[in-house]
CSV table of C-alpha atoms in Angstrom, one decimal:
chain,number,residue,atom,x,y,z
A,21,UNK,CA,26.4,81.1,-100.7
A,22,UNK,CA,28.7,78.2,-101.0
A,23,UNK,CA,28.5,75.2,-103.2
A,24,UNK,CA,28.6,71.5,-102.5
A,25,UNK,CA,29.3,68.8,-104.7
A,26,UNK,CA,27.0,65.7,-104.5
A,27,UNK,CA,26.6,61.9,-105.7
A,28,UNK,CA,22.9,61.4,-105.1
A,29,UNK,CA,20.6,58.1,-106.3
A,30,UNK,CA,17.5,59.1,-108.4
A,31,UNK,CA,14.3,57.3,-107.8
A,32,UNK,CA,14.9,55.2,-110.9
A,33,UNK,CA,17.9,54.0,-109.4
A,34,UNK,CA,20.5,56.0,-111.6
A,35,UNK,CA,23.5,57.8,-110.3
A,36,UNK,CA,23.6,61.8,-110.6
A,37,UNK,CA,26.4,63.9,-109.9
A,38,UNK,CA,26.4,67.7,-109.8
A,39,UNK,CA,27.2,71.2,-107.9
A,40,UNK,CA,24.3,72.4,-105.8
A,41,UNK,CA,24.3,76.2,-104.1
A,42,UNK,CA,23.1,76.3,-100.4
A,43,UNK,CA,23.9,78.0,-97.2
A,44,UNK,CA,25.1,74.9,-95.4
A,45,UNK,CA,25.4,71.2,-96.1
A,46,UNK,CA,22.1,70.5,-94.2
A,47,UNK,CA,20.7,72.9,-96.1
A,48,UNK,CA,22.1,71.0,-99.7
A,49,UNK,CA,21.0,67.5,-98.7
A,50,UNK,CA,17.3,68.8,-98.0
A,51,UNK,CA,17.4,70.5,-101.4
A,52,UNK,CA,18.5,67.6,-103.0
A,53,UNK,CA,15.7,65.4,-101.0
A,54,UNK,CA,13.1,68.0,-102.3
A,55,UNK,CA,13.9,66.9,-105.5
A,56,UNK,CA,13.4,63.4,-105.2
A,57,UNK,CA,17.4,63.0,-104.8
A,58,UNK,CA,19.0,60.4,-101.9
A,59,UNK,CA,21.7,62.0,-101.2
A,60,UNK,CA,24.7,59.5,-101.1
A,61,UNK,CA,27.8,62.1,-100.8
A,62,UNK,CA,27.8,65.9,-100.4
A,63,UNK,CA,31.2,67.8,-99.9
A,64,UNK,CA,31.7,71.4,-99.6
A,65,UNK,CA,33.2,72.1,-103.5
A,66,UNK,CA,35.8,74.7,-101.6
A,67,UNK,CA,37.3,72.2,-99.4
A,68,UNK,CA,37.7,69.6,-102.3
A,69,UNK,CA,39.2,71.8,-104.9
A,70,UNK,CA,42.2,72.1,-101.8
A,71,UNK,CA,41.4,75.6,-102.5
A,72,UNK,CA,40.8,78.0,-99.4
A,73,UNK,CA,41.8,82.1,-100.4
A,74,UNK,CA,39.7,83.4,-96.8
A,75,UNK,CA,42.2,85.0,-94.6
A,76,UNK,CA,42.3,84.7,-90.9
A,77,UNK,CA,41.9,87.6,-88.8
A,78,UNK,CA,42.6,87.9,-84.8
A,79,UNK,CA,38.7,87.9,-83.5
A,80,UNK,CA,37.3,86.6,-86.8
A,81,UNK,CA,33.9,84.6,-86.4
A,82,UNK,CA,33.1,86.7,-82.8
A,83,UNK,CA,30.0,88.2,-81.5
A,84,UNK,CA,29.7,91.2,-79.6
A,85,UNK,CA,27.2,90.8,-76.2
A,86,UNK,CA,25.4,93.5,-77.2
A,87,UNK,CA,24.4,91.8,-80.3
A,88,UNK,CA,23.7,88.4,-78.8
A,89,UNK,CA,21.7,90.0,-76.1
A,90,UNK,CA,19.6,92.0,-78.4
A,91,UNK,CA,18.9,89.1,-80.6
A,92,UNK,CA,18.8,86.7,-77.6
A,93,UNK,CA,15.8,89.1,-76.0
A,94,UNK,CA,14.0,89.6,-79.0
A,95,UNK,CA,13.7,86.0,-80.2
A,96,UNK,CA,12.3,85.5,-76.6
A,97,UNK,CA,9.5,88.1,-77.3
A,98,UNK,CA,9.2,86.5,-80.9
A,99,UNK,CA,8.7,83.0,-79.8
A,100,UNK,CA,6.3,84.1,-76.3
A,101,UNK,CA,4.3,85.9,-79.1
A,102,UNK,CA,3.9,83.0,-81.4
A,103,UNK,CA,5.8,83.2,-83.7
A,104,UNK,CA,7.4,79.9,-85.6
A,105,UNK,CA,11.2,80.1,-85.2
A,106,UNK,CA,11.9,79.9,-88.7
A,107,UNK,CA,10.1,83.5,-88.9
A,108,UNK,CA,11.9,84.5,-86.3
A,109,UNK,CA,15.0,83.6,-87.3
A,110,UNK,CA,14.7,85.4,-90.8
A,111,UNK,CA,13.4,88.7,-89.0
A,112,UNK,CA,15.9,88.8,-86.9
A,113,UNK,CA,18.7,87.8,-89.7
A,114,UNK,CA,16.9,90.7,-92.0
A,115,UNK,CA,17.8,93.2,-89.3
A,116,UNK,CA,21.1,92.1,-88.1
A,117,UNK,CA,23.6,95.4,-88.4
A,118,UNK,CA,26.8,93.1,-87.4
A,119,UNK,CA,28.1,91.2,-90.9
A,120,UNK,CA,29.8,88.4,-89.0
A,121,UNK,CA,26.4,88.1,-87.1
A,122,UNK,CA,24.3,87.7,-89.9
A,123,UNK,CA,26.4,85.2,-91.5
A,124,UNK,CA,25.9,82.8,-88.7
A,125,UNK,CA,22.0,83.4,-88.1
A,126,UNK,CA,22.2,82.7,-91.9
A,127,UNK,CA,23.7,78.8,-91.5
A,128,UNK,CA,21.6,78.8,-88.2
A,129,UNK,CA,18.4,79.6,-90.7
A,130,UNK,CA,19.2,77.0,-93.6
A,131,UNK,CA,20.1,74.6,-90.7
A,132,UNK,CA,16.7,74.5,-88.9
A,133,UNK,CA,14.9,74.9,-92.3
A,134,UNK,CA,17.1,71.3,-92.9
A,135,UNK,CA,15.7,70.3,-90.1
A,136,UNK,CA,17.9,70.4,-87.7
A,137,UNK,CA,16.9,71.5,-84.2
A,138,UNK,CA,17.9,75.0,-82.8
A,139,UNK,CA,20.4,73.7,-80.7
A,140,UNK,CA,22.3,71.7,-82.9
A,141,UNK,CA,22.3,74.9,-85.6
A,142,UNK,CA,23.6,77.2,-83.0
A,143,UNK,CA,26.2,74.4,-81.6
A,144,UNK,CA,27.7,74.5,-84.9
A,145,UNK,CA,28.8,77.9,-84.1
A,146,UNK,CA,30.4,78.0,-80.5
A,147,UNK,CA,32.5,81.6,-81.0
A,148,UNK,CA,29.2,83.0,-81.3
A,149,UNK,CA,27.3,80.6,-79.0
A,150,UNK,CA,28.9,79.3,-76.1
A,151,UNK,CA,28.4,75.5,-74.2
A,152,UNK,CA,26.2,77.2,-71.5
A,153,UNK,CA,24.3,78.5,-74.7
A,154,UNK,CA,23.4,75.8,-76.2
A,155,UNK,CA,22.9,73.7,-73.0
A,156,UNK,CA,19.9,76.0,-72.0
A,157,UNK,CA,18.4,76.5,-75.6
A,158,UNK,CA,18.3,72.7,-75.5
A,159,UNK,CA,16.6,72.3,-72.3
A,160,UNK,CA,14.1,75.0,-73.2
A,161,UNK,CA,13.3,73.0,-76.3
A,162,UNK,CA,12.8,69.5,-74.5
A,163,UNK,CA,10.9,71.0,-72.3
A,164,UNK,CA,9.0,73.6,-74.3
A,165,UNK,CA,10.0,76.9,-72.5
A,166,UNK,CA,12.3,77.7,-74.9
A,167,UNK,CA,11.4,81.7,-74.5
A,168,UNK,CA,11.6,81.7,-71.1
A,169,UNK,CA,15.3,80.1,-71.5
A,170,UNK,CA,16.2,82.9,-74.0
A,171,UNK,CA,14.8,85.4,-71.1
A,172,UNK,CA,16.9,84.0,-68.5
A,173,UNK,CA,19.6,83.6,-71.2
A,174,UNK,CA,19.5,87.5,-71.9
A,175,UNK,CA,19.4,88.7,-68.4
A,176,UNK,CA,22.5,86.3,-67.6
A,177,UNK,CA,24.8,87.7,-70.4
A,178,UNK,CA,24.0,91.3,-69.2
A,179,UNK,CA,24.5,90.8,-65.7
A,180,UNK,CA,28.0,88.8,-67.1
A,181,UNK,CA,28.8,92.0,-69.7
A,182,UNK,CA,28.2,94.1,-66.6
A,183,UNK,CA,30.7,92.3,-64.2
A,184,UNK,CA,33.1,92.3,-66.7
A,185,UNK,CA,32.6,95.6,-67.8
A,186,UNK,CA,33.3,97.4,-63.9
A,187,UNK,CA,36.3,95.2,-63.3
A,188,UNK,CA,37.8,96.6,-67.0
A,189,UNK,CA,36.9,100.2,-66.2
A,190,UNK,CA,38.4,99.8,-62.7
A,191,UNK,CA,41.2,98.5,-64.2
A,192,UNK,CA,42.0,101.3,-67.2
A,193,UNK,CA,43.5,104.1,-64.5
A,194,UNK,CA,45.6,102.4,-63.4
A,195,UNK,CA,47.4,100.7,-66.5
A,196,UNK,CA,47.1,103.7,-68.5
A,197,UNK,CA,49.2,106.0,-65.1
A,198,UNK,CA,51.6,102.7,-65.2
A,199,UNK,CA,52.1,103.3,-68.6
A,200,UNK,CA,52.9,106.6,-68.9
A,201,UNK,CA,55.0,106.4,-66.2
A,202,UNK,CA,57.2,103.8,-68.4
A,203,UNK,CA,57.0,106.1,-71.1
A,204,UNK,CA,58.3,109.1,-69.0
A,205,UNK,CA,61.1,106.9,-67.5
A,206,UNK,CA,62.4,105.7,-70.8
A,207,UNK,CA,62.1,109.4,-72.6
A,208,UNK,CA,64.6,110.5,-69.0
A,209,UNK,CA,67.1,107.4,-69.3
A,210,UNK,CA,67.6,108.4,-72.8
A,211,UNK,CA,67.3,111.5,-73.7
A,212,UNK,CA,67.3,114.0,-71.2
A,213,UNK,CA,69.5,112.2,-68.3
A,214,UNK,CA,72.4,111.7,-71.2
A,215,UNK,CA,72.6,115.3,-72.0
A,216,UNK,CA,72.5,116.8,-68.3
A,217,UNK,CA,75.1,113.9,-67.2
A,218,UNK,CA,77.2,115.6,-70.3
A,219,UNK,CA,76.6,118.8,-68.5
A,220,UNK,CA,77.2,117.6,-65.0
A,221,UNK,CA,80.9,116.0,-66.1
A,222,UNK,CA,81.7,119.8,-68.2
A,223,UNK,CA,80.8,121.4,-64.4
A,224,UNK,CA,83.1,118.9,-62.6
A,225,UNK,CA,86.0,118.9,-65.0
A,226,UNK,CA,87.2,115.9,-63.3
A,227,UNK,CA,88.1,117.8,-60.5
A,228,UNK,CA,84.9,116.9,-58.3
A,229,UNK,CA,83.3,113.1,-58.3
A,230,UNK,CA,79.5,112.9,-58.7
A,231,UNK,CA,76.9,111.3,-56.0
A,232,UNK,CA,76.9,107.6,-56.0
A,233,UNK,CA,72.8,107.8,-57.0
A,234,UNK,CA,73.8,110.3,-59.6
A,235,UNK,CA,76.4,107.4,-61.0
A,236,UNK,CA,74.1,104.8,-60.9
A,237,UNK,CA,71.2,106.5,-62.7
A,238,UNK,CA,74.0,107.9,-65.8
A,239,UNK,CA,75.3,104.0,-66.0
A,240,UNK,CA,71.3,103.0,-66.1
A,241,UNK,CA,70.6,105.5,-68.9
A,242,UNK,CA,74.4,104.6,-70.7
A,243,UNK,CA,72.7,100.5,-70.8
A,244,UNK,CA,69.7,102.0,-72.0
A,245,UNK,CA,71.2,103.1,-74.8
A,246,UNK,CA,72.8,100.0,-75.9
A,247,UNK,CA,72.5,97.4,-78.8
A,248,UNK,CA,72.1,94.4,-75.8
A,249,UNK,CA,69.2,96.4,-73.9
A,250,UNK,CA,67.6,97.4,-77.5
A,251,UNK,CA,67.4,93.5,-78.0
A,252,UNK,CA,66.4,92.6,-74.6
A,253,UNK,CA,63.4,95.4,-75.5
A,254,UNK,CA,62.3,94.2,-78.8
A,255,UNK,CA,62.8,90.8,-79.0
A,256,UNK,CA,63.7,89.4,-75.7
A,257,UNK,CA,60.4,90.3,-73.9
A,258,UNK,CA,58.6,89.6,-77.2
A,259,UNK,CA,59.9,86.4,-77.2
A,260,UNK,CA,59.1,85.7,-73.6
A,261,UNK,CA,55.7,86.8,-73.4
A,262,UNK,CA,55.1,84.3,-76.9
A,263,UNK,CA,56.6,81.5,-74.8
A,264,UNK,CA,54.6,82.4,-71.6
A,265,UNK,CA,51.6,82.1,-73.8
A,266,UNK,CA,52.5,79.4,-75.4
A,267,UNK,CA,52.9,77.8,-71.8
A,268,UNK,CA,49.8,79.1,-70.5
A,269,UNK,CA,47.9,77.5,-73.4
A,270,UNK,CA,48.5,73.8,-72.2
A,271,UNK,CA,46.6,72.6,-69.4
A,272,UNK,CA,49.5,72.1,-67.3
A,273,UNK,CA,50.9,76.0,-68.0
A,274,UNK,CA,47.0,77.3,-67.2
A,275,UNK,CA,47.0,75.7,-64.1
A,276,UNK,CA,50.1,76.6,-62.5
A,277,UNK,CA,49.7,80.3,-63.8
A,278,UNK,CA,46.2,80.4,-62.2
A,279,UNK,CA,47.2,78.9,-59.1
A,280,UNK,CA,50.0,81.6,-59.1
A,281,UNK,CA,47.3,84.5,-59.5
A,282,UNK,CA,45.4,82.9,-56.6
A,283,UNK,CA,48.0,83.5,-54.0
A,284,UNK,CA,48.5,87.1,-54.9
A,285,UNK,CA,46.4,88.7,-52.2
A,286,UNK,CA,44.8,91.5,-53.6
A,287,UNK,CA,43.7,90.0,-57.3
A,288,UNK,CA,43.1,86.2,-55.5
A,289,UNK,CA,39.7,88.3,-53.2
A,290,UNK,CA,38.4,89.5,-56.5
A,291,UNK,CA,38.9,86.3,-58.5
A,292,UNK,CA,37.6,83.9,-56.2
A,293,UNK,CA,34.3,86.5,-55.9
A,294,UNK,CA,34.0,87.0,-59.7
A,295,UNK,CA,34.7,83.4,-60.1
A,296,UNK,CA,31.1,82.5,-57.1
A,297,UNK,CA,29.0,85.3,-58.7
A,298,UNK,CA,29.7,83.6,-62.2
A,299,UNK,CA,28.8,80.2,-61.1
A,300,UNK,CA,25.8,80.8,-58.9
A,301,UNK,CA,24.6,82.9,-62.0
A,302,UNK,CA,25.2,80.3,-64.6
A,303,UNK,CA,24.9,77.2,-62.8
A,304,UNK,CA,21.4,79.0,-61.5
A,305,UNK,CA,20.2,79.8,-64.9
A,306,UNK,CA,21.5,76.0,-66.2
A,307,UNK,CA,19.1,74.3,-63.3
A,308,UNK,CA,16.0,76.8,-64.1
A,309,UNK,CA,16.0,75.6,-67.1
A,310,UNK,CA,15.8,72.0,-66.7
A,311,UNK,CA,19.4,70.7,-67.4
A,312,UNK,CA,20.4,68.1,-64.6
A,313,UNK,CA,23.1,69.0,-62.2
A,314,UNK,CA,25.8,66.7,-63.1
A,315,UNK,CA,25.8,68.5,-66.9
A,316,UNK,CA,24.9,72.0,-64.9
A,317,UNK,CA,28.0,71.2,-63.0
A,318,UNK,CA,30.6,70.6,-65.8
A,319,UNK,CA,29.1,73.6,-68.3
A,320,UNK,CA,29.6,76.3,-65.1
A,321,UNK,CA,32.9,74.6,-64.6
A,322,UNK,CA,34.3,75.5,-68.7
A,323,UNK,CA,33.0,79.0,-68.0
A,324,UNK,CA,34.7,80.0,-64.7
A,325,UNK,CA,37.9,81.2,-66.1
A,326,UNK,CA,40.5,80.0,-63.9
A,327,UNK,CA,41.8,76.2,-64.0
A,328,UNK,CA,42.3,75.6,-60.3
A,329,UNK,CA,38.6,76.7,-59.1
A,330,UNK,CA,37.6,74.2,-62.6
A,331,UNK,CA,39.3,71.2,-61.4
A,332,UNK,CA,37.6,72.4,-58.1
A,333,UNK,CA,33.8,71.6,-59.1
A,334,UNK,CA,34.6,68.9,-62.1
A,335,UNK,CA,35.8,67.1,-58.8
A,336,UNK,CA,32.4,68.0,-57.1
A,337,UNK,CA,30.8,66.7,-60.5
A,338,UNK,CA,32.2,63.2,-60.5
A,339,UNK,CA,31.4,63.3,-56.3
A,340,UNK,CA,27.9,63.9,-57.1
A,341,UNK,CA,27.3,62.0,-60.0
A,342,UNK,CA,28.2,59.0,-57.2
A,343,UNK,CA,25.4,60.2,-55.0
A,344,UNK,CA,27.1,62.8,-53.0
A,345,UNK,CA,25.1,65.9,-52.7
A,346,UNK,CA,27.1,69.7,-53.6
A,347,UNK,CA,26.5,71.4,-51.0
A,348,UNK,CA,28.9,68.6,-49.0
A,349,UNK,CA,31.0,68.3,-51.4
A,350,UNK,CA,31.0,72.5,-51.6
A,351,UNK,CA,32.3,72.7,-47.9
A,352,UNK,CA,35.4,71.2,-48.7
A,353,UNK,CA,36.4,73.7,-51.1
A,354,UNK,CA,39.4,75.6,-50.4
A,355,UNK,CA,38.0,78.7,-52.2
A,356,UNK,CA,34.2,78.4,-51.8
A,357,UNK,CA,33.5,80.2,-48.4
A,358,UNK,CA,31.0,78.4,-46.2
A,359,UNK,CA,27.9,80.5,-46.9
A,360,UNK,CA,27.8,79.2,-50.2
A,361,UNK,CA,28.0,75.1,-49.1
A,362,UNK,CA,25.4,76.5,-46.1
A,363,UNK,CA,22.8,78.4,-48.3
A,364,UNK,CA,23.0,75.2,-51.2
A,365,UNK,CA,22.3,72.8,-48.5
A,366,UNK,CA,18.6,74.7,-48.1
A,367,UNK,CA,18.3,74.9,-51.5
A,368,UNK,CA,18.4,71.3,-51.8
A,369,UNK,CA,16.2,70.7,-49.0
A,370,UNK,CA,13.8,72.9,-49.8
A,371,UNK,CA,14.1,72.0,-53.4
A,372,UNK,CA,14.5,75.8,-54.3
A,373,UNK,CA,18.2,75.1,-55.6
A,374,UNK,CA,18.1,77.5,-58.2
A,375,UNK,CA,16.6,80.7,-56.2
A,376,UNK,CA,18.5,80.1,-53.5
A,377,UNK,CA,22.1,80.0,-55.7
A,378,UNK,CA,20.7,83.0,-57.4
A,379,UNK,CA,20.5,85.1,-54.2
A,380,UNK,CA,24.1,84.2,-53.8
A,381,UNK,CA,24.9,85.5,-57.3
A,382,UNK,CA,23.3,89.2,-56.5
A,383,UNK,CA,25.1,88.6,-53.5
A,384,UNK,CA,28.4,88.0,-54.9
A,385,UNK,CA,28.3,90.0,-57.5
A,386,UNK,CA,27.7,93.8,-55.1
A,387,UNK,CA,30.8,92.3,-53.1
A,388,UNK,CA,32.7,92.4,-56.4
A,389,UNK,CA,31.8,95.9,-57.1
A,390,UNK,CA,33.5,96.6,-53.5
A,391,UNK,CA,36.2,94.6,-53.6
A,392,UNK,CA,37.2,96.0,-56.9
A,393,UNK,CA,36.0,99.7,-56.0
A,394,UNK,CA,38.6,98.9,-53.2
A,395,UNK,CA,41.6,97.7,-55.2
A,396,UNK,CA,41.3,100.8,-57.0
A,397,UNK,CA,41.7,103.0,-54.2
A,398,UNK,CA,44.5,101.4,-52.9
A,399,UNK,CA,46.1,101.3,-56.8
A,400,UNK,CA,45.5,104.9,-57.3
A,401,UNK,CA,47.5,106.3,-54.6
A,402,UNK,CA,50.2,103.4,-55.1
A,403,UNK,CA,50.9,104.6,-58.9
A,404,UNK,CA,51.3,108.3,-57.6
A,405,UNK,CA,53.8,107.5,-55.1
A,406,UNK,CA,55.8,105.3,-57.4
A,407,UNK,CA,55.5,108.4,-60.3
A,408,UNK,CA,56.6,110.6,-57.5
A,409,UNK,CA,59.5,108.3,-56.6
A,410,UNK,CA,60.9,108.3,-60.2
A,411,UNK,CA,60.1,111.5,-60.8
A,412,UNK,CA,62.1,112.5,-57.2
A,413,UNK,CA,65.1,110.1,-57.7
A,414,UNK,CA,66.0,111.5,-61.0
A,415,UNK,CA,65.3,115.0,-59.7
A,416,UNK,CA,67.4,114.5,-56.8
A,417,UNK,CA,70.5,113.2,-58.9
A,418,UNK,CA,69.9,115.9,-61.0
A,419,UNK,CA,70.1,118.7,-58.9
A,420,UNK,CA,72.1,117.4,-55.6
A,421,UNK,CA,75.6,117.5,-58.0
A,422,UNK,CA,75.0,120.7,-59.2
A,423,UNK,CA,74.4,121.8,-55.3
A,424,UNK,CA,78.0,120.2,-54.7
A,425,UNK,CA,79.6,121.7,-57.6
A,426,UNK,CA,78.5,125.3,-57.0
A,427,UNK,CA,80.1,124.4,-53.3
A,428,UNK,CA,83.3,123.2,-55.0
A,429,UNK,CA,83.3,126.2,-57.1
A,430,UNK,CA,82.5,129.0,-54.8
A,431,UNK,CA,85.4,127.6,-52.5
């Protein structure tokens, strides 16, 4: 539990200075309150010693799905039951497996015992809980439907684990054939090609010249071998994919690298489909839950993933927030396909938005599955082929100068 210094006013008027221990700094200034203290400056005692030994890891301060779900469906049955939150919240801390996890429902806790509300605790934490998060769990509390928000909230992060989860899985084949390929390649170029060319030149004994392939794959596995290639390997593509990151970071770099991925055929069908079924299904959950469409808008927008389709409906945003309505707006869209503009416009007539942008989210969501179920067809037998290929080539320069020396030989 961390400590805070505090300058606080007692109720005779003196000054009192002093360390208090409490899970956050809400959590200080309503134990100092309890005890007749106003509060005049509270500082976390880490930050003003200058002194800060935590290490940073990669993924430090994350939350798995799985965790958020579970805790996500059961505060729903907790708070649909009757139970206070602040109960809640300490059962659910109490049985909390994940470390990290428990840390945050811990501030989240001391926060809303501080009185803070539930949104602003879990804002305070956005690794764990994201904008769209927050957004709902703050709509639920206005409007008091805060466990049916947290239902909605748990079936959306499943069906998004799930979408995510089949275009991984689809995706593992194929890197993992790709790179053992590399790794067959590289052991060829550099060990076994050098020898059998050492062989090859014994056999000719300069008397016979070897197959122009055969040449070019003995000078490939001669660069391979050398200092500039050994650089190019361990600190030249290092250095490029750091900078290409780096590049990517900035708004700019994001944009032009997800335009780029948009015109690649293949990848840009399942994109722009992941990136629909992810919208209908947030923006759908966002508008069931009371948050206006404007602020429904800009949340889905964050959570798309790629820039380009972003800038897409923040433009949409600004359009409507002038009185246009989205479905119009929608139809302009370069990547939106008509049905979507078409089935929002009934939704707003009808005034069924939400259900209506929902049905396109199942929709969209089964054409993922077959559009990636498809790319992985077509990726399968690609990688074979191009194994086969490299496999064939060296075979072929391999065995084609021995042919021709045996002829040279027995003549």
């Amino acid at each position: 539990m961390p400590d805070f210094n505090f300058t606080a006013r007692q109720a005779s008027g003196q000054i009192q200075k002093g360390t208090i221990s409490a899970h956050s700094k809400a959590a200080a200034i309503a134990a100092l309150r309890a005890k007749q203290l106003a509060p005049i400056v509270v500082k976390d005692a880490s930050k003003a010693s200058g002194l800060n030994m935590s290490i940073p890891f990669p993924g430090a301060g994350k939350v798995k799905t799985k965790d958020l779900v579970i805790f996500t469906r059961e505060f729903a049955t907790m708070i649909n039951a009757g139970v206070p939150i602040l109960r809640a919240l300490t059962i659910l801390k109490d049985q909390c497996e994940s470390p990290t996890f428990k840390k945050i429902l811990e501030t989240v806790l001391a926060d809303v015992q501080g009185g803070s509300s539930m949104s602003a605790a879990l804002a305070k934490h956005p690794k764990a809980f994201s904008a769209i998060y927050v957004s709902m769990v703050r709509a639920g509390e206005a409007g008091g439907i805060l466990d049916q928000v947290l239902q909605r909230l748990a079936f959306q992060q499943e069906k998004d684990a799930a979408l995510k989860g089949k275009i991984r899985a689809a995706m593992i084949y194929p890197i993992v054939v790709f790179s053992v390929t590399l790794l067959a390649f590289f052991i060829l170029m550099t060990f076994i090609v050098p020898r059998i060319g050492t062989i090859l030149r014994s056999l000719s004994n300069g008397k016979a010249q070897l197959p122009i392939y055969t040449r070019a794959l003995l000078a490939i596995s001669h660069f391979m071998k050398q200092p500039l290639f050994i650089l190019i390997l361990f600190v030249g593509i290092p250095l490029a994919l750091v900078l290409f990151r780096r590049y990517t970071a900035t708004p700019q770099g994001r944009y032009h690298w997800h335009s780029f991925i948009l015109k690649i055929p293949a990848i840009k069908v399942i994109l722009i489909k992941t990136a629909i079924a992810r919208f209908s299904r947030v923006f759908a959950s966002l508008m069931g839950a009371g948050v206006s469409i404007v602020d429904s808008i800009d949340i889905t927008a964050a959570a798309i993933g790629n820039a380009v389709i972003e800038k897409e409906l923040l433009d949409c945003s600004r359009a409507v927030e002038g009185g246009a309505e989205l479905s119009t707006q929608l139809s302009k869209s370069k990547h939106f396909p008509p049905i979507v503009s078409q089935m929002l416009a009934v939704g707003e007539e009808t005034g069924q938005t939400d259900t209506v942008i929902l049905k396109i989210a199942e929709f969209y969501e089964e054409e993922v599955d077959t559009a990636v179920g498809a790319l992985s067809s077509i990726i399968e037998p690609v990688m074979i082929i191009v194994l086969g290929v490299m496999v064939g080539t060296v075979a072929i320069s391999v065995f084609a100068p021995i042919a021709q020396l045996s002829t040279h030989v027995a003549g």
